[in-house]
């Protein structure tokens, strides 16, 4: 195994970092920490008897009160700190916790108080504290040892217990089992709401038994879930305002057509709210923006039982209103005609709050404002109302620093310069610069939104890239112009023209097979359909992507080839904490015309890395020549499989399998070689994406490939 010592040192270093980040420092209760010293020196307050983690939480809460001694060293500030400490102790199951308080005033006098609740302390307003010491004595921890729930058959046992403590994975954290009366009451409330959400409106707790054990508490709850309430009839009673001529038939007919699709649904608050919302939309569409709705449920006397209900919805229509003048404020920040055209609102149309909210969302989608509010003026004698859109513009120039790392790039640093609302017409530009040990990248992207319709934008793109690959160096300068359209339901299509100057530097390759440099003019089209539930942490859903690139000399270049690449990913939830991820990718490049036409070397496929074959360096899972130099593939097929199991709240483990087949040229399509790897890994969720550490065993490899590879990466691979 090559570079074994370096990889071992890297593995030890990464493992140390993970231990520091992932393993909480659970000091013994009664210990001290550096944070106590910081509190004492910074604010004149000393807290003892808590672990480091608890002190960190209390310190964050204290910062919300104030960070200087003038606000904290007051009678009110001390009581707030005592309340925070008691809350932390009780929340961790120490119901009998005791606090000893020592206050030293500026005149040298001391005052001592002890109590088991905040009500036991009485701090005089005449005291001027100079130093405060809070010593905690936790006593015995109260833990839920067993929990039994009977009388409920509409929810699974796991769903019932999860109302009281959370299953973060295969293992339940000890802090999830801490017993407090508040936790028990909240769990009962959650369980009652869950039953009502399934139509059991008369569900009630018959008996509650809390057994005091030597090592904790045992809880037994007996429920009577009752009968399920079903809505059999819906009655709408419309009460027009005085002097308003109102035709009820169109409303009742439209709602009747909808209700016929959903007969006999459970009488839950969610379902009733949906029906009222459907009815509200009908009235809003006619301009009755002040319509008020109320409902009541009554049993059907001649039905099959009291669980058969009649839903009666009462509507007070109010007066019809129309849209008056439309204002966008502040007017100095926006080109008024440009933005008003995108509202899809006209003076004189019925005042529909749903359409006005939709207009605000269209303005928000232009990414020019941090927030857009709506204000309605008073209604005039003609029933019209002026509408004001109150916008808080984003900063015209935003600069962000970017720092990251990985196995191949080692360390990278960069910046993003975002330009917003250029020319007061929602145009945007983004300058991105990245420098790493192996890569230099500089690009600028200019976007013109809604150039041809509300979902079509025009973009210009310029980029410079220099990257050191495993056996060669690539350099590319490119210019592009194109249009992008969102088709709805997560589907996006883009069409662009790109001109590039390509250059490859390597003395070890047989350059007569491929061109080292040249110009390429390309027309490309890309399609994407994204139905993932979360872009950072996909747990279920699917995504497919396809890109086709046609390069011909008449388009302004020296090459003639076609390049196609497609990808399909699928994520399946096998349970509350178990997930299966899969991806299938295929790509090929084919020369047109004369067989002597040569391809640009840098446009071949170089697989390997965190997002493809995790057991290889970037570009290493590709064909090699007789001298062992990486030469890339003309076609490849890649499959990724991963089984993820959550262990704790943010920590999960996974098993993965990666396989790839490729061919050096299209004469041997679809593959001449294949590589296989598998292994375990761990993942920790952060706000920038999962931090992943994977150990790959390349059990089907070439002689020059590593047998084991430890990879650290940030972000989900597919």
XYZ file of C-alpha atoms in Angstrom:
718
model
C 0.000 0.000 0.000
C 1.571 3.241 -1.148
C 2.042 6.152 1.208
C 0.896 4.000 4.129
C 2.548 6.139 6.794
C 1.047 9.339 5.508
C -2.443 7.854 5.359
C -2.117 6.404 8.846
C -1.102 9.796 10.236
C -3.998 11.432 8.404
C -6.432 8.838 9.785
C -5.211 9.399 13.350
C -5.537 13.174 12.957
C -9.056 12.987 11.531
C -10.138 10.531 14.232
C -8.883 12.936 16.877
C -10.873 15.787 15.327
C -14.029 13.666 15.218
C -13.615 12.733 18.873
C -13.315 16.393 19.785
C -16.352 17.361 17.716
C -18.706 14.434 18.221
C -18.118 13.177 21.759
C -19.585 15.516 24.379
C -17.471 16.207 27.393
C -19.598 14.659 30.131
C -17.644 15.709 33.193
C -18.766 14.456 36.570
C -21.306 16.601 38.357
C -19.435 18.761 40.833
C -16.386 19.278 38.618
C -15.014 22.615 37.447
C -14.038 23.794 33.966
C -12.286 26.604 32.173
C -15.692 28.075 31.381
C -16.346 28.670 35.085
C -13.097 30.581 35.283
C -14.183 32.640 32.274
C -17.525 33.452 33.905
C -15.817 34.376 37.120
C -13.218 36.645 35.525
C -15.537 38.198 32.965
C -18.654 38.765 35.018
C -17.819 38.125 38.680
C -20.073 35.045 38.739
C -18.940 31.555 39.718
C -21.071 28.476 39.008
C -19.901 25.088 40.298
C -21.296 21.581 40.267
C -22.240 21.430 36.560
C -20.641 19.647 33.630
C -18.904 21.497 30.801
C -21.794 20.904 28.411
C -24.340 22.290 30.889
C -22.184 25.335 31.597
C -21.906 26.029 27.868
C -25.690 25.952 27.512
C -26.153 28.224 30.516
C -23.469 30.582 29.197
C -25.319 30.914 25.869
C -28.557 31.647 27.738
C -26.801 34.224 29.949
C -25.609 36.053 26.847
C -29.245 36.682 25.934
C -29.609 38.534 29.242
C -26.421 40.515 28.836
C -22.689 40.117 28.609
C -21.562 42.686 31.145
C -21.567 42.657 34.916
C -23.745 45.774 35.152
C -26.776 43.811 33.928
C -25.954 40.481 35.557
C -24.770 41.617 38.994
C -28.193 42.948 39.936
C -30.970 41.316 41.961
C -33.010 40.698 38.794
C -29.978 39.375 36.902
C -29.098 36.944 39.703
C -32.690 35.642 39.820
C -32.596 35.100 36.051
C -29.377 33.114 36.363
C -30.861 31.016 39.177
C -33.902 30.305 37.020
C -31.647 29.170 34.148
C -29.685 26.852 36.438
C -32.838 25.329 37.935
C -34.286 24.830 34.456
C -31.155 22.990 33.343
C -31.090 20.785 36.436
C -34.789 19.906 36.323
C -34.599 19.275 32.576
C -31.905 16.676 33.222
C -34.003 14.815 35.768
C -32.659 16.341 38.984
C -35.984 17.288 40.545
C -34.443 17.443 44.063
C -31.534 19.674 43.071
C -30.406 22.226 45.659
C -28.590 25.511 45.082
C -26.452 27.375 47.626
C -26.143 31.057 46.801
C -23.403 33.330 48.108
C -23.569 37.072 47.367
C -20.786 39.448 48.341
C -21.761 43.102 48.137
C -19.497 46.022 47.332
C -19.319 47.039 50.995
C -17.886 43.613 51.926
C -21.039 42.098 53.412
C -22.041 38.568 52.474
C -25.436 36.921 52.165
C -26.102 33.178 51.949
C -29.327 31.492 50.829
C -30.219 27.885 50.005
C -33.238 26.522 48.200
C -34.706 23.853 45.928
C -36.706 26.251 43.726
C -36.570 29.845 42.598
C -39.328 30.707 45.085
C -36.973 29.912 48.001
C -34.697 32.846 47.180
C -35.404 36.428 48.178
C -32.802 38.949 47.030
C -33.344 42.459 48.302
C -33.307 45.347 45.880
C -30.922 47.179 48.225
C -28.134 44.683 47.588
C -25.335 45.796 45.255
C -23.493 42.569 44.417
C -19.810 42.526 43.598
C -19.326 38.742 43.454
C -21.799 35.831 43.193
C -21.154 32.134 43.789
C -23.758 29.521 42.815
C -23.007 25.996 44.085
C -25.273 23.181 42.891
C -26.036 19.893 44.572
C -27.863 17.659 42.149
C -29.022 14.766 44.259
C -30.466 11.674 42.613
C -31.379 11.697 38.931
C -34.930 10.702 37.954
C -34.984 8.413 34.894
C -37.848 6.691 33.079
C -37.047 2.985 33.387
C -40.110 1.654 31.644
C -43.156 3.127 29.916
C -46.341 1.182 29.171
C -49.302 2.532 27.187
C -52.536 0.543 26.835
C -55.873 1.156 25.133
C -54.584 2.565 21.819
C -54.563 0.489 18.639
C -54.505 3.182 15.953
C -50.807 4.037 16.585
C -47.853 1.678 16.739
C -46.023 1.165 20.017
C -42.989 3.011 18.672
C -45.160 5.972 17.630
C -46.757 6.076 21.077
C -43.459 5.987 22.958
C -41.896 8.564 20.644
C -44.341 11.119 22.064
C -42.433 10.941 25.361
C -38.822 10.476 24.293
C -37.272 10.603 20.874
C -35.652 7.768 18.990
C -32.652 9.436 17.349
C -31.490 6.119 15.921
C -30.941 2.608 17.180
C -29.953 4.025 20.534
C -31.979 6.259 22.840
C -29.882 8.965 24.471
C -29.979 8.854 28.301
C -31.102 12.493 28.333
C -34.228 11.451 26.401
C -35.269 9.286 29.381
C -34.875 11.946 32.078
C -38.116 12.149 34.030
C -39.812 15.443 34.719
C -43.462 16.206 35.309
C -43.334 18.645 32.398
C -42.086 15.926 30.042
C -44.816 13.553 31.150
C -47.505 16.210 30.692
C -46.153 17.217 27.281
C -46.036 13.587 26.129
C -49.675 13.031 27.159
C -50.657 16.185 25.275
C -48.795 15.052 22.145
C -50.442 11.642 22.276
C -53.917 13.170 22.652
C -53.271 15.463 19.675
C -52.097 12.492 17.598
C -55.315 10.624 18.375
C -57.435 13.648 17.505
C -55.507 14.005 14.225
C -56.729 10.499 13.356
C -60.369 11.343 14.071
C -60.633 10.202 17.713
C -61.963 13.478 19.068
C -63.269 11.956 22.314
C -59.987 10.233 23.267
C -59.106 10.680 26.917
C -56.651 9.395 29.516
C -58.488 7.083 31.919
C -55.706 6.467 34.438
C -52.113 7.470 35.053
C -49.795 5.543 37.351
C -46.228 6.620 38.156
C -44.309 3.990 40.155
C -41.274 5.139 42.129
C -38.527 2.536 41.677
C -35.125 2.263 43.292
C -33.363 3.323 40.086
C -36.012 5.549 38.494
C -39.687 5.667 37.578
C -42.108 3.351 35.834
C -45.077 4.903 34.025
C -48.337 3.185 33.055
C -50.953 5.065 31.022
C -54.397 3.654 30.234
C -56.313 5.372 27.429
C -59.837 5.267 26.082
C -59.503 6.254 22.441
C -63.252 6.107 21.852
C -64.933 5.903 18.464
C -63.629 7.492 15.322
C -65.603 10.523 14.157
C -66.475 10.544 10.453
C -67.884 13.480 8.502
C -70.827 12.249 6.436
C -72.382 15.589 5.465
C -71.139 19.116 4.808
C -73.551 22.041 5.020
C -72.614 25.591 4.009
C -74.684 28.511 5.296
C -73.900 31.791 3.555
C -74.906 35.086 5.154
C -74.437 38.036 2.747
C -73.851 41.518 4.114
C -76.720 43.986 4.124
C -77.348 45.421 0.675
C -75.125 42.884 -1.127
C -76.697 40.805 -3.899
C -75.012 37.430 -3.679
C -75.511 34.364 -5.903
C -74.797 31.252 -3.828
C -75.144 28.662 -6.587
C -71.670 29.013 -8.243
C -69.940 28.635 -4.874
C -71.985 25.670 -3.724
C -71.652 23.915 -7.078
C -67.863 24.351 -7.163
C -67.468 23.087 -3.602
C -69.868 20.204 -4.201
C -67.711 18.952 -7.080
C -64.662 18.954 -4.785
C -66.359 17.289 -1.806
C -67.621 14.434 -3.979
C -63.998 13.356 -4.443
C -63.382 12.930 -0.693
C -66.399 11.279 0.976
C -66.448 10.205 4.634
C -63.158 11.620 5.871
C -62.191 11.748 9.584
C -63.392 14.747 11.571
C -59.960 16.157 12.329
C -59.012 19.804 12.723
C -56.619 19.453 9.798
C -59.289 18.144 7.428
C -61.841 20.731 8.547
C -59.244 23.472 8.039
C -58.605 22.209 4.502
C -62.296 22.398 3.625
C -62.584 25.911 5.000
C -59.472 26.906 3.048
C -60.990 25.578 -0.189
C -64.158 27.557 0.496
C -62.143 30.661 1.388
C -60.374 30.539 -1.984
C -63.704 30.614 -3.765
C -64.761 33.760 -1.917
C -61.352 35.395 -2.282
C -61.521 34.849 -6.039
C -64.762 36.836 -6.148
C -63.281 39.732 -4.167
C -64.716 38.943 -0.730
C -61.427 39.439 1.101
C -63.160 40.103 4.457
C -65.195 36.884 4.426
C -65.320 35.210 7.840
C -65.750 31.491 8.431
C -66.906 29.468 11.397
C -67.858 25.823 11.819
C -69.511 23.391 14.174
C -69.845 19.621 14.298
C -73.152 17.940 15.109
C -73.935 14.232 15.317
C -76.296 12.805 12.732
C -79.295 11.530 14.657
C -80.417 9.072 12.009
C -76.897 7.883 11.227
C -75.146 4.683 12.232
C -73.942 6.187 15.513
C -72.790 9.328 17.225
C -69.440 9.068 15.440
C -71.162 10.091 12.181
C -70.952 13.877 12.069
C -72.376 16.780 10.086
C -69.960 19.664 9.382
C -71.758 23.010 9.290
C -69.716 25.908 7.873
C -71.090 29.423 8.328
C -69.831 32.211 6.059
C -70.248 35.955 6.540
C -69.357 37.341 3.130
C -68.739 40.991 3.936
C -68.570 43.462 1.047
C -66.853 42.837 -2.323
C -63.607 44.785 -2.871
C -61.391 45.609 -5.836
C -57.707 46.449 -6.219
C -56.967 50.180 -6.325
C -53.494 51.578 -6.969
C -50.427 49.364 -6.587
C -47.269 50.736 -4.964
C -43.781 49.283 -4.610
C -41.801 50.957 -1.850
C -39.207 52.346 -1.578
C -39.505 53.405 -5.219
C -35.876 54.586 -5.452
C -34.606 50.983 -5.242
C -36.629 49.505 -8.108
C -37.425 50.149 -11.748
C -41.191 50.449 -11.321
C -42.431 49.226 -14.766
C -40.139 46.183 -14.638
C -41.363 44.991 -11.262
C -45.044 45.850 -11.693
C -45.231 43.697 -14.828
C -44.207 40.722 -12.692
C -46.964 41.166 -10.140
C -49.757 40.005 -12.485
C -52.087 42.451 -10.727
C -54.247 45.174 -12.311
C -56.297 47.975 -10.818
C -60.000 47.165 -10.788
C -59.666 43.387 -10.474
C -61.257 41.607 -7.454
C -59.153 41.939 -4.325
C -57.865 38.392 -3.851
C -55.390 38.032 -0.944
C -54.111 34.740 -2.404
C -53.138 36.471 -5.671
C -51.459 39.285 -3.760
C -49.441 36.792 -1.704
C -48.505 35.026 -4.940
C -47.329 38.358 -6.363
C -45.151 38.851 -3.293
C -43.650 35.373 -3.753
C -42.819 36.189 -7.394
C -41.007 39.316 -6.274
C -39.242 37.331 -3.558
C -38.093 34.739 -6.119
C -36.104 37.453 -7.923
C -33.693 37.356 -4.937
C -33.431 41.127 -4.741
C -35.085 41.580 -1.338
C -34.582 40.064 2.083
C -38.213 40.625 2.999
C -41.365 41.951 1.311
C -44.354 43.027 3.397
C -47.909 43.872 2.323
C -50.000 46.793 3.513
C -53.625 47.549 2.600
C -55.030 51.050 2.713
C -58.529 51.910 3.867
C -61.373 51.026 1.527
C -62.888 53.987 -0.321
C -66.573 54.535 -1.108
C -66.248 52.556 -4.359
C -64.950 49.464 -2.576
C -61.368 49.734 -3.888
C -58.271 49.284 -1.745
C -54.707 50.398 -2.483
C -52.013 47.737 -2.095
C -48.459 48.548 -0.947
C -45.521 46.140 -1.289
C -42.927 47.141 1.317
C -39.532 45.742 0.353
C -36.324 45.521 2.320
C -33.622 45.368 -0.328
C -30.667 43.035 0.004
C -27.199 44.474 0.134
C -26.095 45.494 -3.348
C -22.692 43.887 -2.762
C -22.168 40.810 -0.594
C -18.757 39.221 -0.047
C -18.354 35.766 1.471
C -15.166 33.893 2.283
C -14.985 30.168 1.540
C -12.677 27.708 3.275
C -12.682 23.950 2.808
C -10.609 20.866 2.298
C -10.545 17.306 1.068
C -8.324 14.351 0.310
C -7.248 15.648 -3.109
C -7.465 19.439 -2.913
C -6.033 19.216 0.643
C -6.898 22.852 1.484
C -8.826 25.469 -0.445
C -9.734 29.074 0.178
C -11.841 31.433 -1.890
C -14.435 34.145 -1.986
C -17.815 34.936 -3.501
C -18.775 38.458 -4.523
C -22.510 38.690 -5.127
C -23.976 41.727 -6.900
C -27.731 42.102 -6.397
C -30.432 44.120 -8.172
C -28.121 45.588 -10.791
C -29.611 48.469 -12.825
C -32.618 48.256 -10.416
C -34.011 45.463 -12.625
C -33.210 42.352 -10.530
C -30.111 41.509 -12.559
C -27.455 39.699 -10.548
C -23.799 38.839 -10.878
C -21.540 36.500 -8.958
C -17.767 36.477 -8.984
C -16.238 33.304 -7.569
C -12.540 32.758 -6.892
C -11.059 29.549 -5.459
C -7.432 28.672 -4.829
C -6.266 25.314 -3.526
C -3.120 23.255 -3.612
C -4.143 21.724 -6.952
C -6.693 24.111 -8.434
C -7.082 27.735 -9.487
C -10.606 28.736 -10.491
C -12.013 32.172 -11.382
C -15.523 32.634 -12.784
C -18.208 35.289 -13.242
C -21.907 34.559 -13.789
C -24.407 37.233 -14.872
C -28.155 36.487 -14.631
C -31.081 38.330 -16.255
C -34.312 36.923 -14.769
C -37.645 36.489 -16.557
C -36.286 37.448 -19.970
C -38.978 35.452 -21.796
C -41.755 34.741 -19.331
C -41.859 34.402 -15.595
C -39.761 31.215 -15.479
C -37.110 31.857 -18.146
C -33.808 33.599 -17.475
C -30.798 34.540 -19.593
C -27.256 34.020 -18.335
C -23.689 34.847 -19.348
C -20.742 32.928 -17.986
C -16.960 33.312 -18.141
C -14.476 31.018 -16.409
C -10.783 30.288 -16.057
C -9.694 26.915 -14.637
C -6.278 25.454 -13.998
C -6.192 22.109 -12.206
C -3.433 19.596 -11.507
C -4.821 16.124 -12.086
C -3.077 12.890 -11.166
C -0.895 12.667 -14.313
C -1.553 15.892 -16.218
C -2.500 19.536 -15.866
C -5.605 20.966 -17.510
C -6.226 24.593 -18.351
C -9.528 25.911 -19.715
C -10.820 29.359 -20.615
C -14.501 29.446 -21.565
C -17.313 31.843 -22.459
C -20.984 30.854 -22.447
C -24.421 32.326 -23.075
C -27.681 30.507 -22.576
C -31.256 30.411 -21.347
C -32.746 28.451 -18.475
C -36.401 27.659 -17.915
C -38.151 26.106 -14.945
C -40.996 23.905 -16.141
C -42.534 23.289 -12.719
C -42.647 20.202 -10.517
C -38.878 20.400 -10.018
C -38.030 20.193 -13.743
C -35.425 22.532 -15.215
C -34.104 22.782 -18.779
C -31.140 24.856 -19.996
C -29.778 25.513 -23.489
C -26.449 27.231 -24.029
C -23.631 27.987 -26.448
C -20.092 27.747 -25.067
C -16.717 28.566 -26.583
C -13.652 27.171 -24.839
C -9.903 27.118 -25.249
C -8.616 23.789 -23.946
C -5.014 22.970 -23.076
C -3.458 19.860 -21.528
C 0.131 19.749 -20.283
C 1.793 16.349 -19.875
C 4.972 14.862 -21.333
C 4.210 11.317 -20.238
C 1.156 10.760 -22.487
C 1.046 9.498 -26.065
C -0.161 12.784 -27.464
C -0.713 11.469 -30.984
C -3.970 9.896 -29.810
C -5.544 13.094 -28.483
C -5.086 16.798 -29.045
C -3.265 18.698 -26.324
C -4.844 22.056 -27.074
C -7.417 23.705 -29.313
C -10.695 25.612 -29.400
C -14.136 24.077 -28.965
C -17.484 25.618 -29.899
C -20.364 23.670 -28.343
C -24.147 23.650 -28.212
C -25.476 21.883 -25.155
C -28.800 21.090 -23.542
C -29.330 19.892 -19.982
C -32.429 18.532 -18.265
C -32.896 18.093 -14.536
C -35.767 16.814 -12.426
C -35.268 17.172 -8.685
C -37.734 15.631 -6.232
C -35.397 15.286 -3.249
C -36.810 16.159 0.156
C -33.580 17.896 1.217
C -30.590 18.945 -0.927
C -28.075 18.587 1.943
C -29.470 15.479 3.627
C -31.650 13.526 1.146
C -33.695 10.857 2.895
C -36.314 10.130 0.259
C -37.086 11.190 -3.284
C -35.345 10.977 -6.641
C -33.361 13.121 -9.049
C -32.319 12.641 -12.648
C -29.979 14.728 -14.751
C -28.980 14.595 -18.416
C -26.515 16.721 -20.378
C -25.846 16.542 -24.133
C -23.015 18.510 -25.743
C -22.422 18.802 -29.518
C -19.085 20.226 -30.702
C -18.559 21.052 -34.411
C -16.013 23.195 -36.305
C -18.719 25.556 -37.737
C -19.512 26.542 -34.146
C -16.087 28.116 -33.780
C -13.656 25.368 -32.854
C -11.208 22.692 -33.969
C -13.012 19.605 -32.704
C -15.908 17.461 -33.824
C -17.458 15.213 -31.182
C -20.541 14.562 -29.064
C -20.564 14.089 -25.303
C -23.481 12.720 -23.270
C -23.764 12.128 -19.542
C -26.755 11.080 -17.464
C -27.414 10.420 -13.788
C -30.285 8.965 -11.758
C -30.386 8.925 -7.949
C -32.978 7.366 -5.673
C -33.339 7.650 -1.899
C -35.688 5.351 0.033
C -36.691 5.486 3.692
C -36.706 1.927 5.073
C -37.788 3.074 8.516
C -37.626 6.028 10.873
C -33.830 5.813 11.110
C -32.793 3.579 8.179
C -32.268 4.834 4.626
C -31.116 3.374 1.323
C -29.351 5.548 -1.258
C -28.521 4.586 -4.838
C -27.155 6.262 -7.940
C -26.581 5.170 -11.537
C -24.449 7.228 -13.942
C -23.432 6.704 -17.540
C -21.384 8.808 -19.908
C -19.852 8.539 -23.374
C -17.947 10.685 -25.867
C -17.868 9.955 -29.603
C -15.924 11.591 -32.434
C -17.871 12.635 -35.556
C -16.810 12.374 -39.198
C -13.279 11.344 -40.092
C -11.921 8.611 -37.803
C -8.653 10.520 -37.695
C -10.330 13.372 -35.833
C -8.891 13.557 -32.360
C -10.660 14.414 -29.114
C -9.532 17.000 -26.592
C -7.877 15.009 -23.829
C -9.445 17.014 -20.997
C -13.004 16.174 -22.147
C -12.586 12.444 -21.575
C -14.066 10.918 -18.419
C -11.851 10.752 -15.334
C -13.796 9.056 -12.542
C -12.865 8.672 -8.910
C -13.284 10.813 -5.828
C -15.777 11.573 -3.092
C -18.775 11.707 -5.457
C -18.023 8.624 -7.600
C -15.514 5.875 -6.662
C -14.746 6.651 -3.047
C -11.803 4.251 -2.873
C -9.764 6.178 -5.441
C -8.263 9.606 -5.900
C -9.984 12.090 -8.215
C -9.508 10.729 -11.757
C -7.742 7.546 -10.613
C -10.627 5.168 -11.450
C -9.961 5.504 -15.197
C -8.032 3.609 -17.900
C -4.221 3.797 -17.883
C -1.662 3.305 -20.654
C 1.283 0.933 -20.703
C 3.344 3.321 -18.591
C 0.724 3.553 -15.853
C -0.434 7.057 -16.844
C -4.133 7.920 -16.510
C -5.637 8.506 -19.970
C -9.368 8.712 -19.234
C -12.317 6.801 -20.691
C -14.598 7.308 -23.671
C -17.444 5.545 -21.879
C -18.189 4.580 -18.298
C -20.991 3.178 -16.171
C -20.974 3.889 -12.435
C -23.204 2.550 -9.673
C -23.277 3.663 -6.026
C -25.197 1.924 -3.255
C -25.342 2.984 0.382
C -27.245 1.800 3.464
C -27.411 4.417 6.232
C -28.382 3.831 9.844
C -28.818 6.725 12.266
C -27.148 6.082 15.608
C -27.665 9.305 17.529
C -29.245 12.658 16.866
C -26.658 13.786 14.277
C -24.356 10.792 13.963
C -24.992 7.908 11.590
C -23.040 5.017 10.128
C -23.260 3.558 6.644
C -22.129 0.703 4.436
C -21.426 1.485 0.800
C -20.638 -0.263 -2.473
C -19.182 1.445 -5.554
C -18.684 -0.176 -8.924
C -17.505 1.203 -12.250
C -16.936 -0.203 -15.705
C -15.178 1.730 -18.463
C -13.535 1.435 -21.844
C -10.636 3.360 -23.323
C -12.324 3.800 -26.730
C -15.784 3.277 -28.188
C -14.674 0.222 -30.203
C -14.902 -1.787 -26.974
C -18.160 -0.257 -25.654
C -19.573 -0.596 -23.016
C -16.546 -1.693 -20.922
C -13.197 -3.452 -20.927
C -12.375 -3.136 -17.225
C -14.261 -2.790 -13.992
C -13.358 -1.775 -10.453
C -15.246 -2.606 -7.253
C -14.971 -1.226 -3.745
C -16.947 -1.334 -0.518
C -16.595 -0.394 3.091
C -18.037 1.288 6.198
C -18.184 4.922 7.199
C -19.583 7.448 9.646
C -21.366 10.726 8.975
C -22.034 13.720 11.194
C -24.589 16.386 10.291
C -23.440 20.021 10.228
C -25.038 23.198 8.903
C -22.861 23.038 5.755
C -23.603 19.382 5.039
C -22.557 15.992 6.377
C -18.948 15.454 7.444
C -18.147 11.938 6.239
C -15.294 9.562 7.000
C -15.254 6.382 4.902
C -12.828 3.461 4.750
C -12.901 1.800 1.328
C -11.655 -1.676 0.493
C -10.942 -1.952 -3.222
C -11.471 -5.697 -3.519
C -11.392 -5.714 -7.336
C -8.573 -3.437 -8.462
C -5.531 -3.153 -10.684
C -2.011 -3.824 -9.509
C -1.215 -0.110 -9.085
C -4.428 0.744 -7.212
C -4.548 1.030 -3.403
C -6.209 -1.799 -1.507
C -7.444 0.443 1.345
C -8.321 4.112 1.179
C -9.497 6.429 3.977
C -11.513 9.385 2.709
C -12.746 12.482 4.520
C -15.287 14.653 2.713
C -17.999 17.236 3.320
C -21.340 16.909 1.556
C -23.496 14.032 0.389
C -21.840 12.186 -2.533
C -24.903 11.858 -4.790
